Amino acid sequence: MHGKALPYLLLMPATLFLCIFFLYPFALVAFEAFTRDGGFTLDNFRTMAGNWKFPIALWNTILLAAIVVPIQLVMALLMATVVSRLETGRGAALYIFAIPLGISDLAAGLIWLAIFDQSGFLNTLLSNLGLVDKPVMFLGYKSKLTIFIAVVLAEIWRATAIMMVILVAGMGLIPKEYYEAAEVFGASPWKRFVKITLPLLRPSLQTAIILRVILAFEVFAVVAALGGTNLPVLMGETYNWQFSLQDRNVAAAFALLILAISVGLTLFFLRVLRVPKEARI
């Protein structure tokens, strides 16, 4: 009897955690999104969709995710390959690559703000080189493209290590015998990477991409630090409706939209990158 109950007892803390910190808040948000003045309504979603910032925020968020995630995936694969092939100094390289993981989103945004600010490192460098006569307003309200590029750079620097760590762990599970056999048959390093590493890395790629896409649609602190309200994103609009406009119902509608997009993309990548049972290591 104790043996049968043990798995459920071990799962109980995680289940309680999910119920208290996910299911209960989700139920509250869903209730707020579909009600107003005590009655069921879709007005909150109509208000959200009718706001002039909504299409801009949605487009900016999708564009950020579409640019940042593929670049991070390629960089994470390169970094993970380098770390996995190192014979000595592997721990040090992994530690150096993973340093941004210890920095919060807001701190990362402030670091890049110190680079692009009027009195920041970039303006100081350009001035010392004699390339500019006066400081350039890289993050001014008219420089939306520069703000977008700054956010992209900050996000790539900040979060690529998350994907790299997952991929390094996945590469460590691939048997070396596969590479040795491929080398015996004359396969080039690129062939070994395409035919062995990538197919066997699918479960790790699945996890890394899903996690990073979800986080990409929740980007907020970096955008707030570098662009403020000059670069609307979905999470920023959620914050704005909740705290600035004091309308938690519309804020809940934004939150449900972000959740729906995250769930949809998760199911998509689970389907596209699924690994057959017979192909698993």
CSV table of C-alpha atoms in Angstrom, one decimal:
chain,number,residue,atom,x,y,z
A,1,MET,CA,0.0,0.0,0.0
A,2,HIS,CA,2.8,2.4,0.9
A,3,GLY,CA,4.6,1.5,-2.3
A,4,LYS,CA,1.5,2.4,-4.4
A,5,ALA,CA,1.0,5.7,-2.6
A,6,LEU,CA,4.6,6.8,-2.7
A,7,PRO,CA,4.6,8.2,-6.3
A,8,TYR,CA,1.5,10.3,-5.5
A,9,LEU,CA,3.1,11.6,-2.3
A,10,LEU,CA,6.2,12.6,-4.3
A,11,LEU,CA,4.1,14.4,-6.9
A,12,MET,CA,2.0,16.2,-4.2
A,13,PRO,CA,4.4,19.2,-3.6
A,14,ALA,CA,4.7,19.9,-7.3
A,15,THR,CA,0.9,19.5,-7.8
A,16,LEU,CA,0.1,21.9,-4.9
A,17,PHE,CA,2.7,24.4,-6.3
A,18,LEU,CA,1.0,24.3,-9.7
A,19,CYS,CA,-2.5,24.7,-8.2
A,20,ILE,CA,-1.6,27.6,-5.9
A,21,PHE,CA,0.7,29.5,-8.2
A,22,PHE,CA,-0.8,28.7,-11.7
A,23,LEU,CA,-4.3,27.2,-11.7
A,24,TYR,CA,-5.7,29.6,-9.1
A,25,PRO,CA,-4.2,32.8,-10.6
A,26,PHE,CA,-5.3,31.5,-14.1
A,27,ALA,CA,-8.9,31.1,-12.8
A,28,LEU,CA,-8.8,34.6,-11.4
A,29,VAL,CA,-7.4,36.2,-14.6
A,30,ALA,CA,-9.9,34.3,-16.8
A,31,PHE,CA,-12.8,35.4,-14.5
A,32,GLU,CA,-11.6,39.1,-14.8
A,33,ALA,CA,-11.2,38.8,-18.5
A,34,PHE,CA,-14.7,37.6,-19.2
A,35,THR,CA,-16.6,39.7,-16.7
A,36,ARG,CA,-17.3,43.4,-16.0
A,37,ASP,CA,-19.5,44.8,-13.2
A,38,GLY,CA,-20.3,41.2,-12.1
A,39,GLY,CA,-21.7,40.0,-15.5
A,40,PHE,CA,-20.3,37.9,-18.4
A,41,THR,CA,-19.1,40.0,-21.3
A,42,LEU,CA,-16.6,40.1,-24.2
A,43,ASP,CA,-16.3,43.9,-23.9
A,44,ASN,CA,-12.8,43.6,-22.4
A,45,PHE,CA,-11.5,41.9,-25.5
A,46,ARG,CA,-13.3,44.4,-27.7
A,47,THR,CA,-11.6,47.2,-25.8
A,48,MET,CA,-8.3,45.5,-26.1
A,49,ALA,CA,-8.6,44.9,-29.8
A,50,GLY,CA,-10.0,48.4,-30.4
A,51,ASN,CA,-7.2,50.2,-28.7
A,52,TRP,CA,-4.8,51.9,-31.2
A,53,LYS,CA,-1.8,50.5,-29.5
A,54,PHE,CA,-2.9,46.9,-29.8
A,55,PRO,CA,-1.9,46.1,-33.4
A,56,ILE,CA,1.4,47.8,-32.9
A,57,ALA,CA,2.1,46.0,-29.7
A,58,LEU,CA,1.1,42.6,-31.2
A,59,TRP,CA,3.3,43.2,-34.3
A,60,ASN,CA,6.3,44.4,-32.3
A,61,THR,CA,6.0,41.3,-30.0
A,62,ILE,CA,5.7,38.9,-33.0
A,63,LEU,CA,8.6,40.6,-34.8
A,64,LEU,CA,10.8,40.5,-31.8
A,65,ALA,CA,10.2,36.8,-31.3
A,66,ALA,CA,10.6,36.1,-35.0
A,67,ILE,CA,14.0,37.8,-35.1
A,68,VAL,CA,15.4,37.0,-31.7
A,69,VAL,CA,14.6,33.3,-31.4
A,70,PRO,CA,16.2,32.1,-34.7
A,71,ILE,CA,19.3,34.1,-34.0
A,72,GLN,CA,19.5,32.8,-30.5
A,73,LEU,CA,19.0,29.2,-31.7
A,74,VAL,CA,21.9,29.4,-34.2
A,75,MET,CA,24.2,31.1,-31.6
A,76,ALA,CA,23.2,28.5,-28.9
A,77,LEU,CA,23.9,25.6,-31.3
A,78,LEU,CA,27.4,27.1,-32.1
A,79,MET,CA,28.1,27.8,-28.4
A,80,ALA,CA,26.9,24.4,-27.3
A,81,THR,CA,29.0,22.7,-30.1
A,82,VAL,CA,32.1,24.6,-29.0
A,83,VAL,CA,31.6,23.7,-25.3
A,84,SER,CA,30.9,20.1,-26.1
A,85,ARG,CA,34.0,19.6,-28.1
A,86,LEU,CA,36.4,21.2,-25.6
A,87,GLU,CA,38.7,18.8,-23.9
A,88,THR,CA,40.0,21.3,-21.3
A,89,GLY,CA,38.4,24.4,-20.0
A,90,ARG,CA,34.9,23.2,-20.7
A,91,GLY,CA,33.6,24.2,-17.3
A,92,ALA,CA,35.2,27.7,-17.6
A,93,ALA,CA,33.8,28.3,-21.1
A,94,LEU,CA,30.3,27.1,-20.0
A,95,TYR,CA,30.5,29.4,-17.0
A,96,ILE,CA,31.5,32.4,-19.1
A,97,PHE,CA,28.8,31.8,-21.7
A,98,ALA,CA,26.2,31.4,-18.9
A,99,ILE,CA,27.1,34.7,-17.0
A,100,PRO,CA,24.0,36.6,-18.5
A,101,LEU,CA,21.7,34.0,-16.9
A,102,GLY,CA,22.6,35.5,-13.5
A,103,ILE,CA,21.4,38.9,-14.6
A,104,SER,CA,17.8,40.0,-14.3
A,105,ASP,CA,15.8,41.3,-17.3
A,106,LEU,CA,15.7,44.8,-15.9
A,107,ALA,CA,19.4,44.8,-15.1
A,108,ALA,CA,20.2,43.6,-18.6
A,109,GLY,CA,18.1,46.5,-20.0
A,110,LEU,CA,19.9,49.0,-17.8
A,111,ILE,CA,23.3,47.7,-19.0
A,112,TRP,CA,22.4,48.2,-22.6
A,113,LEU,CA,20.8,51.6,-21.7
A,114,ALA,CA,24.3,52.6,-20.4
A,115,ILE,CA,25.6,51.7,-23.8
A,116,PHE,CA,23.0,53.5,-26.0
A,117,ASP,CA,22.3,56.5,-23.7
A,118,GLN,CA,23.3,60.0,-24.7
A,119,SER,CA,26.1,59.9,-22.2
A,120,GLY,CA,26.7,56.2,-22.7
A,121,PHE,CA,29.6,54.1,-23.8
A,122,LEU,CA,28.7,54.2,-27.5
A,123,ASN,CA,28.4,58.0,-27.7
A,124,THR,CA,31.7,58.3,-25.7
A,125,LEU,CA,33.5,56.0,-28.2
A,126,LEU,CA,32.1,57.7,-31.3
A,127,SER,CA,33.1,61.1,-29.8
A,128,ASN,CA,36.6,60.0,-28.9
A,129,LEU,CA,37.1,58.6,-32.4
A,130,GLY,CA,35.9,62.0,-33.8
A,131,LEU,CA,33.0,60.4,-35.7
A,132,VAL,CA,30.3,62.7,-34.1
A,133,ASP,CA,30.4,66.3,-32.9
A,134,LYS,CA,27.6,65.9,-30.3
A,135,PRO,CA,25.9,63.0,-28.6
A,136,VAL,CA,23.5,61.0,-30.8
A,137,MET,CA,19.9,60.3,-29.5
A,138,PHE,CA,19.9,56.6,-30.2
A,139,LEU,CA,16.9,56.0,-27.9
A,140,GLY,CA,14.9,59.1,-28.6
A,141,TYR,CA,11.2,58.9,-29.3
A,142,LYS,CA,11.8,59.3,-33.0
A,143,SER,CA,14.4,56.5,-33.1
A,144,LYS,CA,12.1,53.6,-32.9
A,145,LEU,CA,14.2,51.4,-35.3
A,146,THR,CA,17.3,52.0,-33.1
A,147,ILE,CA,15.2,51.2,-30.0
A,148,PHE,CA,14.1,48.0,-31.6
A,149,ILE,CA,17.6,47.0,-32.6
A,150,ALA,CA,18.8,47.8,-29.0
A,151,VAL,CA,16.1,45.5,-27.6
A,152,VAL,CA,17.0,42.7,-30.0
A,153,LEU,CA,20.7,43.0,-29.1
A,154,ALA,CA,19.9,43.0,-25.3
A,155,GLU,CA,17.6,40.0,-25.6
A,156,ILE,CA,20.1,38.0,-27.7
A,157,TRP,CA,22.9,38.8,-25.1
A,158,ARG,CA,20.7,38.1,-22.1
A,159,ALA,CA,18.8,34.9,-23.0
A,160,THR,CA,20.9,32.9,-25.5
A,161,ALA,CA,22.6,31.1,-22.6
A,162,ILE,CA,19.2,29.6,-21.6
A,163,MET,CA,19.1,27.7,-24.9
A,164,MET,CA,22.8,26.9,-24.8
A,165,VAL,CA,22.6,25.2,-21.4
A,166,ILE,CA,19.7,23.0,-22.6
A,167,LEU,CA,21.5,22.1,-25.8
A,168,VAL,CA,24.8,21.3,-24.0
A,169,ALA,CA,22.9,18.9,-21.8
A,170,GLY,CA,21.3,17.3,-24.9
A,171,MET,CA,24.6,16.9,-26.7
A,172,GLY,CA,26.0,15.2,-23.6
A,173,LEU,CA,23.4,12.4,-24.0
A,174,ILE,CA,24.4,11.6,-27.6
A,175,PRO,CA,26.6,8.4,-27.6
A,176,LYS,CA,30.1,9.1,-29.0
A,177,GLU,CA,30.0,5.8,-30.8
A,178,TYR,CA,27.7,7.4,-33.4
A,179,TYR,CA,30.3,10.0,-34.2
A,180,GLU,CA,33.1,7.5,-34.3
A,181,ALA,CA,31.3,5.2,-36.7
A,182,ALA,CA,30.4,8.2,-39.0
A,183,GLU,CA,34.1,9.3,-38.9
A,184,VAL,CA,35.2,5.8,-39.9
A,185,PHE,CA,32.9,6.0,-42.9
A,186,GLY,CA,34.4,9.3,-43.9
A,187,ALA,CA,31.6,11.7,-42.9
A,188,SER,CA,32.7,15.3,-42.7
A,189,PRO,CA,32.1,17.4,-39.5
A,190,TRP,CA,29.2,19.1,-41.2
A,191,LYS,CA,27.6,15.8,-42.2
A,192,ARG,CA,28.0,14.5,-38.7
A,193,PHE,CA,26.4,17.6,-37.3
A,194,VAL,CA,23.4,17.4,-39.7
A,195,LYS,CA,22.9,13.7,-39.7
A,196,ILE,CA,23.7,12.8,-36.1
A,197,THR,CA,23.7,15.8,-33.8
A,198,LEU,CA,20.6,17.6,-35.1
A,199,PRO,CA,18.3,14.6,-35.3
A,200,LEU,CA,19.3,13.3,-31.9
A,201,LEU,CA,19.1,16.8,-30.4
A,202,ARG,CA,15.4,17.1,-31.3
A,203,PRO,CA,14.1,16.7,-27.7
A,204,SER,CA,16.4,19.3,-26.4
A,205,LEU,CA,15.7,21.6,-29.4
A,206,GLN,CA,12.0,21.2,-28.7
A,207,THR,CA,12.4,22.2,-25.0
A,208,ALA,CA,14.8,25.1,-25.8
A,209,ILE,CA,12.6,26.6,-28.6
A,210,ILE,CA,9.4,26.3,-26.6
A,211,LEU,CA,10.9,27.9,-23.5
A,212,ARG,CA,12.5,30.7,-25.5
A,213,VAL,CA,9.4,31.5,-27.6
A,214,ILE,CA,7.2,31.7,-24.4
A,215,LEU,CA,9.7,34.0,-22.8
A,216,ALA,CA,10.0,36.1,-26.0
A,217,PHE,CA,6.2,36.8,-25.9
A,218,GLU,CA,6.6,37.9,-22.2
A,219,VAL,CA,9.4,40.4,-22.9
A,220,PHE,CA,8.8,43.5,-20.8
A,221,ALA,CA,11.6,44.8,-18.5
A,222,VAL,CA,14.2,45.1,-21.3
A,223,VAL,CA,11.8,47.0,-23.5
A,224,ALA,CA,10.7,49.2,-20.5
A,225,ALA,CA,14.4,50.1,-19.8
A,226,LEU,CA,15.4,50.9,-23.4
A,227,GLY,CA,12.2,52.1,-25.0
A,228,GLY,CA,9.7,52.9,-22.3
A,229,THR,CA,6.4,53.4,-24.1
A,230,ASN,CA,8.1,54.2,-27.4
A,231,LEU,CA,8.1,50.5,-28.3
A,232,PRO,CA,4.7,48.9,-27.3
A,233,VAL,CA,4.7,45.2,-26.6
A,234,LEU,CA,1.9,42.9,-25.3
A,235,MET,CA,3.3,42.5,-21.8
A,236,GLY,CA,3.9,46.3,-21.6
A,237,GLU,CA,0.3,47.0,-22.6
A,238,THR,CA,-0.8,44.5,-19.9
A,239,TYR,CA,1.2,46.4,-17.3
A,240,ASN,CA,-0.1,49.7,-18.7
A,241,TRP,CA,-3.8,48.7,-18.4
A,242,GLN,CA,-3.3,47.2,-15.0
A,243,PHE,CA,-1.4,50.0,-13.2
A,244,SER,CA,-1.6,53.1,-15.3
A,245,LEU,CA,-5.1,52.9,-16.7
A,246,GLN,CA,-6.4,51.0,-13.6
A,247,ASP,CA,-8.5,48.6,-15.7
A,248,ARG,CA,-7.6,45.1,-14.6
A,249,ASN,CA,-10.3,43.5,-16.8
A,250,VAL,CA,-8.6,44.6,-20.0
A,251,ALA,CA,-5.2,43.7,-18.5
A,252,ALA,CA,-6.6,40.2,-17.9
A,253,ALA,CA,-7.7,40.0,-21.5
A,254,PHE,CA,-4.2,40.9,-22.6
A,255,ALA,CA,-2.8,38.3,-20.3
A,256,LEU,CA,-5.1,35.6,-21.7
A,257,LEU,CA,-4.1,36.6,-25.2
A,258,ILE,CA,-0.4,36.1,-24.3
A,259,LEU,CA,-1.2,32.7,-22.7
A,260,ALA,CA,-3.2,31.6,-25.8
A,261,ILE,CA,-0.4,32.5,-28.1
A,262,SER,CA,2.1,30.7,-25.9
A,263,VAL,CA,0.0,27.6,-25.7
A,264,GLY,CA,-0.6,27.6,-29.5
A,265,LEU,CA,3.0,27.9,-30.3
A,266,THR,CA,3.9,25.2,-27.7
A,267,LEU,CA,1.5,22.8,-29.3
A,268,PHE,CA,2.9,23.7,-32.8
A,269,PHE,CA,6.5,23.0,-31.8
A,270,LEU,CA,5.5,19.8,-29.9
A,271,ARG,CA,4.0,18.7,-33.2
A,272,VAL,CA,6.7,19.8,-35.5
A,273,LEU,CA,9.7,18.6,-33.4
A,274,ARG,CA,8.1,15.5,-32.0
A,275,VAL,CA,10.4,12.5,-31.7
A,276,PRO,CA,9.1,9.0,-32.5
A,277,LYS,CA,9.6,6.5,-29.6
A,278,GLU,CA,11.8,4.3,-31.7
A,279,ALA,CA,14.1,7.2,-32.5
A,280,ARG,CA,14.7,8.2,-28.9
A,281,ILE,CA,18.1,7.6,-27.2
